[in-house]
Structures are given as structure tokens and as C-alpha cells.
Coordinates of C-alpha atoms in Angstrom, one line a residue:
X9 CA 64.8 47.1 -27.2
X10 CA 64.6 46.9 -30.6
X11 CA 66.3 44.6 -33.1
X12 CA 67.1 44.4 -36.8
X13 CA 65.1 41.9 -37.7
X14 CA 61.7 40.8 -36.9
X15 CA 60.9 36.5 -37.3
X16 CA 57.2 35.0 -37.0
X17 CA 56.2 33.5 -33.6
X18 CA 53.0 31.5 -32.8
X19 CA 50.9 33.2 -30.1
X20 CA 47.9 31.9 -28.6
X21 CA 45.4 34.6 -27.6
X22 CA 43.7 34.5 -24.6
X23 CA 40.1 34.3 -24.2
X24 CA 37.8 37.5 -23.2
X25 CA 37.9 37.4 -19.1
X26 CA 34.7 39.9 -18.8
X27 CA 32.7 37.7 -21.1
X28 CA 33.4 34.4 -19.1
X29 CA 32.2 36.3 -16.1
X30 CA 29.8 37.7 -17.4
X31 CA 28.1 34.6 -17.4
X32 CA 28.9 33.2 -14.4
X33 CA 27.1 36.0 -12.9
X34 CA 24.4 34.9 -15.1
X35 CA 24.6 31.6 -13.0
X36 CA 25.0 33.4 -9.9
X37 CA 21.9 35.9 -10.5
X38 CA 19.4 33.6 -12.1
X39 CA 20.6 30.9 -9.2
X40 CA 21.7 28.1 -11.5
X41 CA 24.1 25.2 -11.9
X42 CA 26.4 26.5 -14.7
X43 CA 29.7 24.8 -15.8
X44 CA 31.5 28.1 -17.4
X45 CA 34.4 26.6 -20.2
X46 CA 37.7 28.6 -21.5
X47 CA 37.8 31.1 -17.9
X48 CA 41.0 32.6 -17.5
X49 CA 41.2 32.2 -13.9
X50 CA 43.6 34.4 -13.4
X51 CA 42.3 37.6 -14.4
X52 CA 38.8 36.6 -12.9
X53 CA 40.7 35.9 -9.3
X54 CA 39.4 38.6 -7.2
X55 CA 35.9 39.0 -8.5
X56 CA 35.6 34.7 -8.2
X57 CA 36.8 35.5 -4.7
X58 CA 34.3 37.9 -4.3
X59 CA 31.7 35.8 -5.4
X60 CA 32.7 33.4 -2.8
X61 CA 32.6 35.9 0.0
X62 CA 29.5 37.0 -1.1
X63 CA 28.0 33.7 -0.4
X64 CA 27.9 32.5 -4.2
X65 CA 29.0 28.9 -4.0
X66 CA 31.6 27.4 -6.9
X67 CA 34.1 24.8 -8.0
X68 CA 37.3 25.6 -10.3
X69 CA 37.4 22.4 -12.4
X70 CA 40.6 21.6 -14.3
X71 CA 42.7 24.6 -14.8
X72 CA 39.9 26.7 -17.2
X73 CA 36.6 25.7 -15.8
X74 CA 34.0 26.6 -13.2
X75 CA 31.3 25.4 -12.3
X76 CA 28.7 28.1 -10.4
X77 CA 25.8 26.6 -7.8
X78 CA 22.9 27.8 -6.4
X79 CA 23.2 29.9 -3.6
X80 CA 21.1 29.9 -0.3
X81 CA 22.1 33.6 1.3
X82 CA 23.4 36.4 -0.5
X83 CA 25.0 39.5 1.2
X84 CA 27.1 42.4 -0.8
X85 CA 28.7 45.0 1.4
X86 CA 30.4 46.7 -1.4
X87 CA 31.1 46.3 -4.6
X88 CA 34.5 48.8 -6.4
X89 CA 36.0 48.8 -9.1
X90 CA 39.2 49.6 -10.1
X91 CA 41.9 48.4 -12.8
X92 CA 43.2 45.0 -12.4
X93 CA 43.9 43.5 -10.6
X94 CA 40.7 44.6 -9.0
X95 CA 37.6 44.0 -9.9
X96 CA 37.1 45.3 -13.7
X97 CA 34.1 48.1 -14.3
X98 CA 33.4 46.0 -16.8
X99 CA 31.6 43.7 -14.9
X100 CA 30.9 46.2 -12.4
X101 CA 27.3 46.3 -13.3
X102 CA 26.9 42.7 -13.7
X103 CA 27.5 42.7 -10.1
X104 CA 25.1 45.4 -9.4
X105 CA 22.3 43.6 -10.7
X106 CA 23.1 40.5 -8.4
X107 CA 23.1 43.1 -5.6
X108 CA 19.5 43.7 -6.4
X109 CA 18.8 39.9 -5.1
X110 CA 20.7 40.4 -1.8
X111 CA 20.5 41.4 1.9
X112 CA 20.6 44.5 3.0
X113 CA 22.3 47.4 1.3
X114 CA 25.1 47.4 -1.4
X115 CA 27.4 50.4 -2.4
X116 CA 28.5 50.3 -6.1
X117 CA 31.2 52.6 -6.6
X118 CA 32.5 52.9 -10.0
X119 CA 35.5 55.8 -9.9
X120 CA 36.8 55.2 -13.4
X121 CA 34.1 56.0 -15.6
X122 CA 31.1 58.3 -16.3
X123 CA 27.8 56.9 -17.5
X124 CA 28.6 53.5 -15.7
X125 CA 25.6 53.6 -13.4
X126 CA 22.9 55.3 -15.7
X127 CA 21.8 50.6 -16.0
X128 CA 20.5 51.3 -12.6
X129 CA 18.1 54.0 -13.7
X130 CA 16.8 51.2 -16.1
X131 CA 17.0 48.6 -12.7
X132 CA 14.6 51.0 -11.1
X133 CA 12.0 51.0 -13.2
X134 CA 11.5 47.2 -13.0
X135 CA 11.1 47.8 -8.6
X136 CA 14.7 48.2 -8.3
X137 CA 15.3 50.1 -4.5
X138 CA 18.2 52.1 -5.9
X139 CA 19.6 55.5 -4.6
X140 CA 21.9 57.9 -6.4
X141 CA 24.6 59.2 -4.1
X142 CA 26.6 60.7 -7.2
X143 CA 27.4 60.5 -10.5
X144 CA 29.9 57.4 -9.4
X145 CA 28.3 56.1 -6.3
X146 CA 24.7 54.5 -5.8
X147 CA 23.2 52.3 -2.8
X148 CA 21.4 49.9 -3.8
X149 CA 18.4 48.2 -1.0
X150 CA 17.6 44.2 -1.5
X151 CA 16.4 41.7 -2.0
X152 CA 14.2 43.3 -5.0
X153 CA 11.6 41.6 -7.2
X154 CA 12.3 43.1 -9.9
X155 CA 9.6 43.3 -12.7
X156 CA 9.7 43.2 -16.6
X157 CA 9.7 45.8 -18.3
X158 CA 10.9 48.3 -21.5
X159 CA 14.5 49.0 -21.3
X160 CA 16.7 51.5 -23.0
X161 CA 20.6 50.2 -23.6
X162 CA 23.4 52.7 -23.2
X163 CA 26.7 51.3 -23.5
X164 CA 27.7 47.7 -24.1
X165 CA 28.0 46.1 -20.0
X166 CA 24.9 48.1 -18.9
X167 CA 23.6 46.6 -21.9
X168 CA 24.1 42.9 -21.0
X169 CA 23.4 43.5 -17.2
X170 CA 19.9 44.4 -18.2
X171 CA 19.8 41.4 -20.0
X172 CA 20.4 39.7 -16.6
X173 CA 18.0 41.6 -15.0
X174 CA 15.5 40.4 -17.6
X175 CA 16.3 36.8 -17.0
X176 CA 15.5 37.4 -13.5
X177 CA 12.5 39.6 -13.9
X178 CA 8.6 38.7 -13.7
X179 CA 6.8 38.9 -16.9
X180 CA 8.5 40.3 -20.2
X181 CA 11.4 42.5 -20.7
X182 CA 12.5 44.5 -23.8
X183 CA 15.5 45.4 -23.8
X184 CA 16.4 48.2 -26.8
X185 CA 19.3 49.0 -28.5
X186 CA 21.2 45.5 -28.8
X187 CA 23.7 46.8 -31.2
X188 CA 25.6 47.5 -28.0
X189 CA 25.6 44.4 -26.2
X190 CA 26.8 42.8 -29.8
X191 CA 29.6 44.4 -29.4
X192 CA 30.8 42.8 -26.4
X193 CA 28.6 39.4 -27.0
X194 CA 28.7 37.4 -30.0
X195 CA 25.0 35.5 -30.2
X196 CA 24.7 36.4 -26.7
X197 CA 20.7 35.1 -27.1
X198 CA 21.6 31.9 -28.8
X199 CA 23.5 30.6 -25.8
X200 CA 21.7 31.9 -23.7
X201 CA 18.5 29.4 -25.2
X202 CA 21.1 26.7 -24.3
X203 CA 20.9 27.0 -21.0
X204 CA 17.2 26.8 -20.9
X205 CA 16.5 31.4 -21.4
X206 CA 13.1 31.8 -22.9
X207 CA 15.0 34.9 -24.9
X208 CA 14.9 35.7 -28.5
X209 CA 15.9 38.6 -30.6
X210 CA 13.5 40.5 -32.4
X211 CA 13.2 43.0 -34.9
X212 CA 11.1 46.4 -34.9

């Protein structure tokens, strides 16, 4: 319902739940112990529940922080992206990298967007064992030791997933077209450096 006159209000913008979720999944994939702050817990309720079901231990600290701890056994049967409150399609690719380290097969299903599984082709270059059922579904067989390769970024979230893959791979990984990643993650390499990652941005 409209009104005749508008007035100013003070409104707090929420933190980006996808960015926080990505860093939580970075911690999980690298088996690190990481405290992620400024997390919108309500928006990540199902992804966090799934992580616990998969075997990734974590603690919710206070109202907006998540402490991720190293897992001992990882088992992921299925990852299906759905609109909120489901697993966001924007986190599907990061979950996909995590699935390469899980025991047994994992079904990845993203029915929402075309081309969202293209990053999996790049993971296969690294030695992953991934088979495509159709443009929206793939089977990841793990665990697999990924090997460093030169990779191409096709979209924002897939590019972030390739960085995660590079962090857990043996050897050097080069991720091209990082302007895609910059659209959603500010100075991601600097923040990963603070966590101890051997990563740098280079000009070619």
C-alpha cells in the first residue's frame, strides 16, 4: 500500500551469506580450523546442517560466527541446489569441490541454471573422477587427490570453486579470468593469504 509522503529510516544491510558460506567451505575443503565472522546464520541454516551431516564439525559462536574444524571422515551422498531455504546454487560449486574429497559417489544436481556444472570439467583436468548424467546432474567419485593445472574460469561461483580446488591440490594451480571472481569476492587472495594460503595474483 502506498503513502503520500516517504520518510528516512536507518537500515542495516546484511552481510553476504554466500561469501561467508564460501569461506566456511574453504575451511572444510582444506581441513583447516577457521573462525568465520559476520555470518548470517539464518540464511545458511540448511548448508550448515548438511555440512554436519556430511561429517564436517563446526561450532556456532555467539550470534554470527562459525568455527570450522578438521573432519575425520567425509561422506556426501547428494548435493542439490534449491531456492531459499535450500542449498543456494551459488554454493553448489564449492560443495562440489568438497565432494571430491569425500568417500564414495556424490550426486550433484543443480536444476536452476544452465552451465553451472562447467567447473566440473576443469576439476576433471586436475584428476577428479566426475561423470556427467546431463547438463544439470553429475556424479563425483572420491576421494581423489587433485593435481595442480592451468584452469579457466567461466563464471563467478565456479571460479571461486577452482580457487578452492587449487588450495587442496598438489602442485601449482593457475586460475585464469579472475575478473569473474572479483565480481563477488573482494581481494580474495589477500584474505586467503592471512589464513596461510600460498596464493598470489599475477598479471599476464
